[in-house]
mmCIF file of C-alpha atoms and ligand atoms in Angstrom:
data_model
loop_
_atom_site.group_PDB
_atom_site.id
_atom_site.type_symbol
_atom_site.label_atom_id
_atom_site.label_comp_id
_atom_site.label_asym_id
_atom_site.label_seq_id
_atom_site.Cartn_x
_atom_site.Cartn_y
_atom_site.Cartn_z
ATOM 1 C CA MET A 1 94.643 109.595 109.209
ATOM 2 C CA GLN A 2 94.867 110.681 105.683
ATOM 3 C CA ALA A 3 97.212 108.119 104.629
ATOM 4 C CA VAL A 4 95.169 105.296 106.144
ATOM 5 C CA ARG A 5 92.170 106.705 104.239
ATOM 6 C CA ALA A 6 94.052 106.544 100.968
ATOM 7 C CA ALA A 7 95.300 102.989 101.900
ATOM 8 C CA ILE A 8 91.557 101.908 102.579
ATOM 9 C CA ALA A 9 90.411 103.470 99.164
ATOM 10 C CA ASP A 10 93.301 101.825 97.372
ATOM 11 C CA ALA A 11 92.567 98.223 98.673
ATOM 12 C CA ALA A 12 88.786 99.045 97.895
ATOM 13 C CA GLU A 13 89.616 99.791 94.328
ATOM 14 C CA THR A 14 92.029 96.972 93.864
ATOM 15 C CA CYS A 15 89.053 94.512 94.553
ATOM 16 C CA GLY A 16 86.309 96.666 92.591
ATOM 17 C CA ARG A 17 84.730 98.046 95.754
ATOM 18 C CA ALA A 18 83.552 101.502 96.484
ATOM 19 C CA PRO A 19 85.699 103.123 99.065
ATOM 20 C CA GLN A 20 82.621 104.769 100.804
ATOM 21 C CA ASP A 21 81.245 101.205 101.463
ATOM 22 C CA ILE A 22 83.783 100.756 103.870
ATOM 23 C CA GLU A 23 83.817 102.637 107.329
ATOM 24 C CA LEU A 24 86.880 103.698 109.331
ATOM 25 C CA LEU A 25 86.732 102.968 113.174
ATOM 26 C CA ALA A 26 89.558 104.927 114.724
ATOM 27 C CA VAL A 27 90.733 102.691 117.442
ATOM 28 C CA SER A 28 91.928 105.321 119.983
ATOM 29 C CA LYS A 29 92.537 103.082 123.315
ATOM 30 C CA THR A 30 95.743 104.275 125.168
ATOM 31 C CA PHE A 31 95.543 107.598 123.256
ATOM 32 C CA SER A 32 94.334 110.807 124.686
ATOM 33 C CA ALA A 33 91.201 112.878 124.236
ATOM 34 C CA ASP A 34 93.283 115.609 122.764
ATOM 35 C CA ALA A 35 94.511 112.902 120.233
ATOM 36 C CA VAL A 36 90.914 112.012 119.449
ATOM 37 C CA ARG A 37 89.844 115.710 118.959
ATOM 38 C CA GLU A 38 92.563 116.201 116.562
ATOM 39 C CA ALA A 39 91.148 113.151 114.628
ATOM 40 C CA TYR A 40 87.906 114.544 114.926
ATOM 41 C CA ASP A 41 88.940 117.969 113.618
ATOM 42 C CA ALA A 42 90.492 116.088 110.400
ATOM 43 C CA GLY A 43 86.888 114.518 109.585
ATOM 44 C CA GLN A 44 87.027 111.277 111.623
ATOM 45 C CA ARG A 45 83.637 110.490 113.473
ATOM 46 C CA LEU A 46 83.939 107.030 114.686
ATOM 47 C CA PHE A 47 86.018 106.040 117.506
ATOM 48 C CA GLY A 48 86.927 102.767 119.207
ATOM 49 C CA GLU A 49 87.661 102.148 122.905
ATOM 50 C CA ASN A 50 88.730 98.891 124.623
ATOM 51 C CA TYR A 51 88.712 99.799 128.357
ATOM 52 C CA VAL A 52 85.518 101.042 130.012
ATOM 53 C CA GLN A 53 86.736 103.621 132.369
ATOM 54 C CA GLU A 54 89.344 105.240 129.894
ATOM 55 C CA GLY A 55 86.488 105.057 127.276
ATOM 56 C CA LEU A 56 84.224 106.879 129.891
ATOM 57 C CA ASP A 57 86.541 109.585 130.555
ATOM 58 C CA LYS A 58 87.159 110.235 126.869
ATOM 59 C CA ILE A 59 83.418 110.450 126.353
ATOM 60 C CA ALA A 60 82.968 112.792 129.183
ATOM 61 C CA ALA A 61 85.819 115.170 127.988
ATOM 62 C CA LEU A 62 84.607 115.017 124.391
ATOM 63 C CA GLN A 63 80.793 115.741 124.946
ATOM 64 C CA ASP A 64 80.898 118.622 122.545
ATOM 65 C CA LEU A 65 81.909 116.463 119.525
ATOM 66 C CA GLN A 66 79.290 114.321 117.468
ATOM 67 C CA ILE A 67 81.367 111.070 118.043
ATOM 68 C CA ALA A 68 80.003 107.613 117.569
ATOM 69 C CA TRP A 69 81.482 105.479 120.315
ATOM 70 C CA HIS A 70 82.232 101.874 119.964
ATOM 71 C CA PHE A 71 83.156 99.611 122.504
ATOM 72 C CA ILE A 72 85.511 97.011 121.074
ATOM 73 C CA GLY A 73 87.095 95.386 124.109
ATOM 74 C CA PRO A 74 86.251 92.265 126.256
ATOM 75 C CA ILE A 75 83.313 92.827 128.462
ATOM 76 C CA GLN A 76 82.950 91.726 131.938
ATOM 77 C CA SER A 77 79.319 91.176 133.324
ATOM 78 C CA ASN A 78 79.847 93.909 136.100
ATOM 79 C CA LYS A 79 80.762 96.539 133.586
ATOM 80 C CA THR A 80 77.900 96.229 131.209
ATOM 81 C CA ARG A 81 75.852 99.105 132.812
ATOM 82 C CA PRO A 82 78.283 101.908 131.950
ATOM 83 C CA ILE A 83 78.845 100.515 128.478
ATOM 84 C CA ALA A 84 74.792 100.458 127.924
ATOM 85 C CA GLU A 85 74.733 104.153 128.844
ATOM 86 C CA HIS A 86 77.392 105.671 127.358
ATOM 87 C CA PHE A 87 78.529 103.754 124.046
ATOM 88 C CA ASN A 88 76.686 103.734 120.750
ATOM 89 C CA TRP A 89 78.153 100.302 119.513
ATOM 90 C CA VAL A 90 79.313 97.198 121.068
ATOM 91 C CA HIS A 91 81.558 94.803 118.975
ATOM 92 C CA GLY A 92 82.732 92.111 121.076
ATOM 93 C CA ILE A 93 79.600 90.209 122.081
ATOM 94 C CA GLU A 94 80.115 86.385 122.577
ATOM 95 C CA ARG A 95 77.501 85.437 125.496
ATOM 96 C CA LEU A 96 73.900 85.806 125.639
ATOM 97 C CA LYS A 97 74.128 86.712 129.279
ATOM 98 C CA ILE A 98 76.042 90.039 128.349
ATOM 99 C CA ALA A 99 73.813 90.963 125.845
ATOM 100 C CA GLU A 100 70.794 90.415 127.884
ATOM 101 C CA ARG A 101 72.469 92.770 130.495
ATOM 102 C CA LEU A 102 73.187 95.304 127.832
ATOM 103 C CA SER A 103 69.819 95.151 126.528
ATOM 104 C CA ALA A 104 68.054 95.408 129.954
ATOM 105 C CA GLN A 105 70.577 98.172 131.156
ATOM 106 C CA ARG A 106 70.038 100.416 127.912
ATOM 107 C CA PRO A 107 68.504 103.535 129.157
ATOM 108 C CA ALA A 108 64.962 104.346 127.776
ATOM 109 C CA GLY A 109 65.047 107.188 125.415
ATOM 110 C CA LEU A 110 68.354 106.108 123.947
ATOM 111 C CA PRO A 111 68.470 104.204 120.507
ATOM 112 C CA PRO A 112 68.898 100.608 120.668
ATOM 113 C CA LEU A 113 72.763 99.617 121.090
ATOM 114 C CA GLN A 114 74.087 98.732 117.971
ATOM 115 C CA VAL A 115 75.955 95.377 118.405
ATOM 116 C CA CYS A 116 77.924 92.697 116.514
ATOM 117 C CA LEU A 117 78.476 89.314 117.534
ATOM 118 C CA GLN A 118 82.299 88.182 117.894
ATOM 119 C CA VAL A 119 83.040 85.095 116.214
ATOM 120 C CA ASN A 120 86.299 83.090 116.382
ATOM 121 C CA VAL A 121 87.622 82.023 113.023
ATOM 122 C CA SER A 122 91.116 80.751 114.189
ATOM 123 C CA GLY A 123 90.125 77.690 116.214
ATOM 124 C CA GLU A 124 92.431 77.220 119.061
ATOM 125 C CA ALA A 125 94.744 80.158 117.976
ATOM 126 C CA SER A 126 92.442 82.567 119.602
ATOM 127 C CA LYS A 127 90.256 82.489 122.684
ATOM 128 C CA SER A 128 87.658 85.278 121.981
ATOM 129 C CA GLY A 129 84.384 84.778 120.149
ATOM 130 C CA VAL A 130 81.955 82.153 119.421
ATOM 131 C CA THR A 131 82.604 79.296 116.848
ATOM 132 C CA PRO A 132 80.916 79.717 113.537
ATOM 133 C CA ASP A 133 78.624 76.760 114.620
ATOM 134 C CA GLU A 134 77.576 78.466 117.789
ATOM 135 C CA ALA A 135 76.927 81.847 116.047
ATOM 136 C CA GLU A 136 73.922 80.847 114.438
ATOM 137 C CA THR A 137 71.628 80.157 117.504
ATOM 138 C CA LEU A 138 73.304 83.258 119.499
ATOM 139 C CA ALA A 139 72.536 85.503 116.457
ATOM 140 C CA HIS A 140 68.949 85.057 116.427
ATOM 141 C CA ASP A 141 68.701 85.175 120.268
ATOM 142 C CA ILE A 142 70.538 88.351 120.344
ATOM 143 C CA ALA A 143 68.304 89.615 117.419
ATOM 144 C CA ALA A 144 65.377 89.139 119.737
ATOM 145 C CA LEU A 145 66.333 91.436 122.497
ATOM 146 C CA PRO A 146 64.246 94.414 122.686
ATOM 147 C CA ASN A 147 67.166 97.228 123.199
ATOM 148 C CA LEU A 148 70.080 95.923 120.972
ATOM 149 C CA HIS A 149 70.091 96.122 117.484
ATOM 150 C CA LEU A 150 72.237 93.169 115.737
ATOM 151 C CA ARG A 151 74.067 94.773 112.838
ATOM 152 C CA GLY A 152 76.728 91.851 112.187
ATOM 153 C CA LEU A 153 79.948 90.004 112.999
ATOM 154 C CA MET A 154 83.102 91.021 114.147
ATOM 155 C CA THR A 155 86.293 88.920 114.366
ATOM 156 C CA VAL A 156 89.996 89.246 115.574
ATOM 157 C CA PRO A 157 91.596 86.465 113.764
ATOM 158 C CA ALA A 158 95.117 85.049 114.838
ATOM 159 C CA PRO A 159 97.953 87.134 113.575
ATOM 160 C CA SER A 160 99.526 86.441 110.258
ATOM 161 C CA ASP A 161 101.838 88.029 107.902
ATOM 162 C CA ASP A 162 100.670 85.691 105.067
ATOM 163 C CA ILE A 163 98.007 87.357 102.890
ATOM 164 C CA ALA A 164 96.392 84.175 101.819
ATOM 165 C CA GLU A 165 96.222 83.121 105.389
ATOM 166 C CA GLN A 166 94.758 86.567 106.427
ATOM 167 C CA ARG A 167 92.165 86.240 103.552
ATOM 168 C CA ALA A 168 91.151 82.510 104.526
ATOM 169 C CA ALA A 169 90.025 83.594 108.095
ATOM 170 C CA PHE A 170 87.987 86.699 106.895
ATOM 171 C CA ALA A 171 86.588 84.738 104.193
ATOM 172 C CA GLN A 172 85.079 82.365 106.969
ATOM 173 C CA LEU A 173 83.234 85.466 108.567
ATOM 174 C CA ARG A 174 81.800 86.509 105.312
ATOM 175 C CA VAL A 175 80.432 82.983 104.526
ATOM 176 C CA LEU A 176 78.687 83.012 107.976
ATOM 177 C CA PHE A 177 77.595 86.459 107.317
ATOM 178 C CA GLU A 178 75.977 85.547 104.058
ATOM 179 C CA ARG A 179 74.444 82.435 105.531
ATOM 180 C CA LEU A 180 72.941 84.306 108.504
ATOM 181 C CA LYS A 181 71.320 86.784 105.975
ATOM 182 C CA ARG A 182 69.986 83.946 104.041
ATOM 183 C CA ASP A 183 68.473 82.638 107.043
ATOM 184 C CA GLY A 184 66.448 86.162 107.388
ATOM 185 C CA LEU A 185 68.721 88.068 109.635
ATOM 186 C CA GLN A 186 69.028 91.783 108.516
ATOM 187 C CA LEU A 187 72.544 92.407 108.806
ATOM 188 C CA ASP A 188 74.800 94.997 107.443
ATOM 189 C CA THR A 189 78.036 94.868 109.253
ATOM 190 C CA LEU A 190 81.289 92.830 108.752
ATOM 191 C CA SER A 191 83.563 94.329 111.351
ATOM 192 C CA MET A 192 87.026 93.035 110.282
ATOM 193 C CA GLY A 193 90.501 94.118 109.691
ATOM 194 C CA MET A 194 92.985 96.147 111.522
ATOM 195 C CA SER A 195 96.348 97.936 110.961
ATOM 196 C CA HIS A 196 98.201 94.958 109.747
ATOM 197 C CA ASP A 197 95.485 93.137 107.843
ATOM 198 C CA PHE A 198 92.819 95.555 106.679
ATOM 199 C CA PRO A 199 93.664 95.264 102.997
ATOM 200 C CA ALA A 200 92.949 91.301 103.154
ATOM 201 C CA ALA A 201 89.777 91.988 105.294
ATOM 202 C CA ILE A 202 88.440 94.634 102.469
ATOM 203 C CA ALA A 203 89.164 92.134 99.868
ATOM 204 C CA GLU A 204 86.966 89.603 101.600
ATOM 205 C CA GLY A 205 83.983 92.303 102.136
ATOM 206 C CA ALA A 206 84.697 94.110 105.463
ATOM 207 C CA THR A 207 82.391 97.174 105.611
ATOM 208 C CA LEU A 208 84.069 98.464 108.923
ATOM 209 C CA VAL A 209 87.838 98.384 109.646
ATOM 210 C CA ARG A 210 89.086 98.793 113.257
ATOM 211 C CA ILE A 211 92.534 100.676 112.965
ATOM 212 C CA GLY A 212 94.557 101.994 115.792
ATOM 213 C CA SER A 213 98.140 101.961 115.468
ATOM 214 C CA ALA A 214 98.459 103.014 111.822
ATOM 215 C CA ILE A 215 96.400 106.196 112.549
ATOM 216 C CA PHE A 216 97.756 107.281 115.960
ATOM 217 C CA GLY A 217 101.168 105.312 116.059
ATOM 218 C CA ASN A 218 102.493 102.497 118.560
ATOM 219 C CA ARG A 219 100.872 102.216 121.701
ATOM 220 C CA ILE A 220 102.501 102.376 125.064
ATOM 221 C CA TYR A 221 100.278 100.439 127.744
ATOM 222 C CA HIS A 222 100.758 102.109 131.126
ATOM 223 C CA LYS A 223 98.076 100.436 133.176
ATOM 224 C CA GLU A 224 95.365 98.533 131.709
ATOM 225 C CA THR A 225 92.052 99.356 133.505
ATOM 226 C CA THR A 226 88.896 97.589 132.402
HETATM 227 C C1 PLP B 1 93.437 97.481 119.662
HETATM 228 C C2 PLP B 1 92.192 96.917 118.733
HETATM 229 C C3 PLP B 1 92.292 97.071 117.355
HETATM 230 C C4 PLP B 1 93.372 98.076 116.590
HETATM 231 O O1 PLP B 1 94.393 97.476 116.277
HETATM 232 P P1 PLP B 1 95.899 98.166 115.589
HETATM 233 O O2 PLP B 1 96.642 96.805 115.366
HETATM 234 O O3 PLP B 1 96.314 99.292 116.299
HETATM 235 O O4 PLP B 1 95.081 98.754 114.440
HETATM 236 C C5 PLP B 1 91.263 96.681 116.644
HETATM 237 N N1 PLP B 1 90.385 95.785 117.179
HETATM 238 C C6 PLP B 1 90.449 95.429 118.234
HETATM 239 C C7 PLP B 1 89.237 94.532 118.805
HETATM 240 C C8 PLP B 1 91.270 95.906 119.061
HETATM 241 O O5 PLP B 1 91.534 95.496 120.478
#
């Protein structure tokens, strides 16, 4: 955890950014509630989960902690209700229908669900997310929903070991983000960068990096429930 924080600060300073302008989302999928509690005790407050049932189990087990829970996995339309009821953020929105369901199912009395629109910046190499061209209309439609607060954009580029290639993908998301803001959308979150590419994402303006294995170690998938 501290090593990852130091690496984020390092990447920020290298490109003249303030480390505190980059939030760390600890991706705890496949790791136990005890592992989350340990990271919490080390000061971590934002945690990301990919699988609904696994996330709900941890949220229930850790109710005594002040955690902001981010859902970052793919969303099936029959699983929107528990997400709307129990998570604070959702990063992987790529269909208006899902956004509408989350808004309708967000319980009265809770603050709006904070959401990011997932954009595919890698063309055919990736299946998840809308194209940059589709993003504009969808972003405006999502921003109009009453119980969602559109905070920004998220992407998972096709993996690459080449820093220039990583940066080119993240730069596309940044350019789109700036364009949507010029169009009048009030966005503040660029959710990009994972364990293998977060320095490139930070160099291109990431405000939130989603990091799992660099914090918790390699994942062993037993059973993928969604
Ligand atoms: C698993 C996951 C991460 C974290 O990946 P690491 O390579 O372990 O850092 C980040 N974002 C999403 C959407 C993920 O599914």
